[in-house]
PDB file of C-alpha atoms in Angstrom:
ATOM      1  CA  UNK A   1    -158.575-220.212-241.371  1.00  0.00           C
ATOM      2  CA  UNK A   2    -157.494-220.126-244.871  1.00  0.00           C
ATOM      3  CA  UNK A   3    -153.855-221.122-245.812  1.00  0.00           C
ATOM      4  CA  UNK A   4    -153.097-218.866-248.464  1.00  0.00           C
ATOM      5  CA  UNK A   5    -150.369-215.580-248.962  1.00  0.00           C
ATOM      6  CA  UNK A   6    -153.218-213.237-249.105  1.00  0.00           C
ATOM      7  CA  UNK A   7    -154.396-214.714-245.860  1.00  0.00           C
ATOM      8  CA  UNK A   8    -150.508-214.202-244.536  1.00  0.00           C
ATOM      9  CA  UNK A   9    -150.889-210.748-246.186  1.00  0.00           C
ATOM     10  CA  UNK A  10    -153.570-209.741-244.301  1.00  0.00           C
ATOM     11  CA  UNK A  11    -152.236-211.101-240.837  1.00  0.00           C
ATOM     12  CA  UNK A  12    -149.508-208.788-241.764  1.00  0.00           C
ATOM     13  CA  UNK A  13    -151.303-206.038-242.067  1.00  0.00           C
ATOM     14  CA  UNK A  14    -153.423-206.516-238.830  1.00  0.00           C
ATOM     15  CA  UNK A  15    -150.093-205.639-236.714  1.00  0.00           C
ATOM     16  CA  UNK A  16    -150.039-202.481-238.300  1.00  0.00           C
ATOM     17  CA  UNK A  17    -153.789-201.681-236.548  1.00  0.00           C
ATOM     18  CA  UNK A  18    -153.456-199.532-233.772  1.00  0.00           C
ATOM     19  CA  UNK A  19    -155.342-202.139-231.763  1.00  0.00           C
ATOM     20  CA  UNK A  20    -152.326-204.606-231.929  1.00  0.00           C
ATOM     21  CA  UNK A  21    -149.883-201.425-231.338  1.00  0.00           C
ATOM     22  CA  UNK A  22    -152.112-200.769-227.959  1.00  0.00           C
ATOM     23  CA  UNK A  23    -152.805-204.590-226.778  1.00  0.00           C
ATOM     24  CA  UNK A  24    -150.136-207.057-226.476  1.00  0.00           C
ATOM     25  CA  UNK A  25    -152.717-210.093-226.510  1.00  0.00           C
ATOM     26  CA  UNK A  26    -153.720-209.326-230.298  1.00  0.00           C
ATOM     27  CA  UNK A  27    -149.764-208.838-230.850  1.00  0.00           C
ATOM     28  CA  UNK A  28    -149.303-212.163-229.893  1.00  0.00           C
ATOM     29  CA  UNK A  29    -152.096-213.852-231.289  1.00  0.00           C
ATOM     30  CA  UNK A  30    -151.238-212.422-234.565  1.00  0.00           C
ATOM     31  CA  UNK A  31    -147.562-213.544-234.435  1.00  0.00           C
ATOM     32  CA  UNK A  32    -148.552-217.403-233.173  1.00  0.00           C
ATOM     33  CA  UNK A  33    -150.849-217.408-235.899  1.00  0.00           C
ATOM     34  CA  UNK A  34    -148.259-217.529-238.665  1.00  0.00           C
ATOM     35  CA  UNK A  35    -147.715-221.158-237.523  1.00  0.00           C
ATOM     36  CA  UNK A  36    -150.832-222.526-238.907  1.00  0.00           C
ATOM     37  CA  UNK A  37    -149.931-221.597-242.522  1.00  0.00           C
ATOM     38  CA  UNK A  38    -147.697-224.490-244.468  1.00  0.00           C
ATOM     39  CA  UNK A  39    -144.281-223.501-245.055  1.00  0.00           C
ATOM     40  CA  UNK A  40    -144.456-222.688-248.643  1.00  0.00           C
ATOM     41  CA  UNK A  41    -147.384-220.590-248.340  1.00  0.00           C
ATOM     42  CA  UNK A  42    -145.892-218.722-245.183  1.00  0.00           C
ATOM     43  CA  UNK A  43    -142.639-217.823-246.917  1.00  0.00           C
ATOM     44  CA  UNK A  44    -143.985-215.979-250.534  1.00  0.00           C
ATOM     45  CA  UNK A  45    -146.632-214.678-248.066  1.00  0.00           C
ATOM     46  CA  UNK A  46    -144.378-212.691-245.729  1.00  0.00           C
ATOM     47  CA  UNK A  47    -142.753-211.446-249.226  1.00  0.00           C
ATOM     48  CA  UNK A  48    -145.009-210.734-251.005  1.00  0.00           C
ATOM     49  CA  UNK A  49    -146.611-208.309-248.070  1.00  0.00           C
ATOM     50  CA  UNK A  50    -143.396-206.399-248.023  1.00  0.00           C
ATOM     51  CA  UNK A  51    -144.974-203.239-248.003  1.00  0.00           C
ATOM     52  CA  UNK A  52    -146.746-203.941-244.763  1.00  0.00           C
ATOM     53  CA  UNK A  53    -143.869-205.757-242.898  1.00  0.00           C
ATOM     54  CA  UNK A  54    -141.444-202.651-243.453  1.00  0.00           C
ATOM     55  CA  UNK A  55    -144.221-200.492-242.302  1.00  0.00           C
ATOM     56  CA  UNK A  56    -145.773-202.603-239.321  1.00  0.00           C
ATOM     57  CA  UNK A  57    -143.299-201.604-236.011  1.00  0.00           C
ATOM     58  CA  UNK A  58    -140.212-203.171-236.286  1.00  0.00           C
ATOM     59  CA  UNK A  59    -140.011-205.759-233.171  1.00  0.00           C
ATOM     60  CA  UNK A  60    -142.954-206.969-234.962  1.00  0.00           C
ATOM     61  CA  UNK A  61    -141.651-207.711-238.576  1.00  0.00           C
ATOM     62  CA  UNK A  62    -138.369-209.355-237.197  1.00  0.00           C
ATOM     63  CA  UNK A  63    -140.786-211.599-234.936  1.00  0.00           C
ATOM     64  CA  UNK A  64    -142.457-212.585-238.640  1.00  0.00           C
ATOM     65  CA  UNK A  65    -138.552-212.765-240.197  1.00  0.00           C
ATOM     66  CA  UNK A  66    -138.327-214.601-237.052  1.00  0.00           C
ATOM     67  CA  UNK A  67    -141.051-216.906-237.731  1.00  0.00           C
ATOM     68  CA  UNK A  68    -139.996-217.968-241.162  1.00  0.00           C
ATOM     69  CA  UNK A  69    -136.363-218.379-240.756  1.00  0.00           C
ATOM     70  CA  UNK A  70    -137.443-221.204-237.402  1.00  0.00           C
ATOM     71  CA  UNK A  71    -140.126-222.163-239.980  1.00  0.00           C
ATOM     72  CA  UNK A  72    -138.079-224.391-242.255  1.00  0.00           C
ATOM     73  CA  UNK A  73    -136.785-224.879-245.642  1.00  0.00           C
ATOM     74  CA  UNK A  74    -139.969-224.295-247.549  1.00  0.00           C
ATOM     75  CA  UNK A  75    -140.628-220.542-245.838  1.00  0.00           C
ATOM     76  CA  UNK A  76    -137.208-220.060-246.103  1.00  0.00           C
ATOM     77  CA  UNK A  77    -137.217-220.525-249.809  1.00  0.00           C
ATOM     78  CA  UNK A  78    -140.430-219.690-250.739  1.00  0.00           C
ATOM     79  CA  UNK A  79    -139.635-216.166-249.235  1.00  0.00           C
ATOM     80  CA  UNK A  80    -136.092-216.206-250.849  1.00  0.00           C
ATOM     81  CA  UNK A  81    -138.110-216.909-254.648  1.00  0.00           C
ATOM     82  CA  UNK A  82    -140.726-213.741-254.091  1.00  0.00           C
ATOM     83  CA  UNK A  83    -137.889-211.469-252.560  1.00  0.00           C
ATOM     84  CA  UNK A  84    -135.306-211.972-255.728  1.00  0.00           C
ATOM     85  CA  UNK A  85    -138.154-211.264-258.059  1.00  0.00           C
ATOM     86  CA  UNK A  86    -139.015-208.009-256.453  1.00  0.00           C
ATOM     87  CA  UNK A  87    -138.725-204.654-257.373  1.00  0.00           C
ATOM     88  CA  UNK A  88    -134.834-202.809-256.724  1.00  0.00           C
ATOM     89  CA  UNK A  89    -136.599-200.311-254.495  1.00  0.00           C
ATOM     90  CA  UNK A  90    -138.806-203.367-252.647  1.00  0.00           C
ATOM     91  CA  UNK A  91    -135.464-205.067-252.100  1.00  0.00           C
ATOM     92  CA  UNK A  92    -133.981-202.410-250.841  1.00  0.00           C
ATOM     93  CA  UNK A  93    -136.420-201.457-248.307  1.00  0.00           C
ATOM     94  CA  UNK A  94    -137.275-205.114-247.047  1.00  0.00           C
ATOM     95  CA  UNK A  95    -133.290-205.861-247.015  1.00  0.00           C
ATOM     96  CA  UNK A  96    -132.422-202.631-245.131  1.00  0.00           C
ATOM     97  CA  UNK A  97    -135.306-204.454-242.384  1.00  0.00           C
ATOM     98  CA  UNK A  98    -133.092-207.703-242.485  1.00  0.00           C
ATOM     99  CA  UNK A  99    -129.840-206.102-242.227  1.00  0.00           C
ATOM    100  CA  UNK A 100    -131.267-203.804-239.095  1.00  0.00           C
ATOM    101  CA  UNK A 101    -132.358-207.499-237.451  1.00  0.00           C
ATOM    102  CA  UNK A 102    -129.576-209.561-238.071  1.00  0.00           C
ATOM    103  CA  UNK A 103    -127.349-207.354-236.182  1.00  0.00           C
ATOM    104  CA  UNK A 104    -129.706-206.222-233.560  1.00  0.00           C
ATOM    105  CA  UNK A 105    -131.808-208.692-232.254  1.00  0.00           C
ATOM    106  CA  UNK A 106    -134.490-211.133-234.319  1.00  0.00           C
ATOM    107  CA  UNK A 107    -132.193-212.502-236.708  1.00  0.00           C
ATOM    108  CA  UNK A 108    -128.590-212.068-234.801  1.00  0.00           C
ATOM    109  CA  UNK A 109    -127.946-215.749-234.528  1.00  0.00           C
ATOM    110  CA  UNK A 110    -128.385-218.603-236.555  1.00  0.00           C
ATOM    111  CA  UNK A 111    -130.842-217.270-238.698  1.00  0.00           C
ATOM    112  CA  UNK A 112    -128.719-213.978-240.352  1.00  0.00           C
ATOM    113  CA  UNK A 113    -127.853-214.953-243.733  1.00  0.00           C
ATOM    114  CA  UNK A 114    -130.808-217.121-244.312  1.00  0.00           C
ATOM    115  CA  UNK A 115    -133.225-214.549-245.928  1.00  0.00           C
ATOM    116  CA  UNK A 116    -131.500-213.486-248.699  1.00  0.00           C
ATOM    117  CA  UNK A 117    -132.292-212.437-252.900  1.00  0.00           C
ATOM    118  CA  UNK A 118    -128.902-214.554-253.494  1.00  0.00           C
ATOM    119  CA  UNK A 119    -129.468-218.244-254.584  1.00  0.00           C
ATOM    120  CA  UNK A 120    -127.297-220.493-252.257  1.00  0.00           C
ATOM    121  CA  UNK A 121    -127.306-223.763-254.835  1.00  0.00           C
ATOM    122  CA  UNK A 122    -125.527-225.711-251.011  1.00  0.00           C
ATOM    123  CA  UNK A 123    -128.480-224.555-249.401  1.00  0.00           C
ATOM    124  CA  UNK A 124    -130.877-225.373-252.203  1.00  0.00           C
ATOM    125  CA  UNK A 125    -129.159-228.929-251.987  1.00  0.00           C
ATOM    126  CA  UNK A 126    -129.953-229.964-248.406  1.00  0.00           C
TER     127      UNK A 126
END
């Protein structure tokens, strides 16, 4: 497999298919497939496919919010860099998905806070 944010991009997108909606297995194999990308590339990926996270079903896109956030600093970041840059209206949308997460389920715990278009110059520092 390739290792670049179009490749993330299009994983994305495949858990919008009707075939992943229907069949857990593909689900899953999507989701454990996000761990084969390097950090860096994993984080601007997931960002920069914001239109297909907010519109794949939502258990899914807080499993990829998931993904990055127990990924590490470099998907942290590099998600953090693509998502300040975005659009108002693309922020809006793809924080309303973080907000509904961190206090429901994916990102409830250690990881709310850590996706966010504010630069944390402490966390920047570790």
């Amino acid at each position: 497999m390739s290792e670049t944010v179009e490749d993330v991009a299009a994983l994305i997108a495949s858990l919008r298919s009707e075939e992943s909606e229907e069949d857990e297995g593909v689900h899953a194999e999507a989701i454990e497939s996000l761990s084969v990308f390097p950090e860096g590339v994993l984080g601007r990926g997931v960002a920069l496919a914001w239109e297909e996270l907010v519109a794949i079903p939502k258990t899914y896109a807080g499993e990829v919010l998931n993904a990055i956030c127990n990924s590490g600093y470099d998907a942290i970041s590099g998600f953090n860099d693509v998502y300040a840059e975005l659009l108002p209206q693309a922020q809006s949308l793809l924080k309303a998905l973080i907000d509904f997460h961190e206090s429901e389920v994916w990102l409830a715990g250690a990881e709310k806070g850590l996706l966010t278009t504010v630069r944390d110059t402490f966390f920047d520092s570790l």
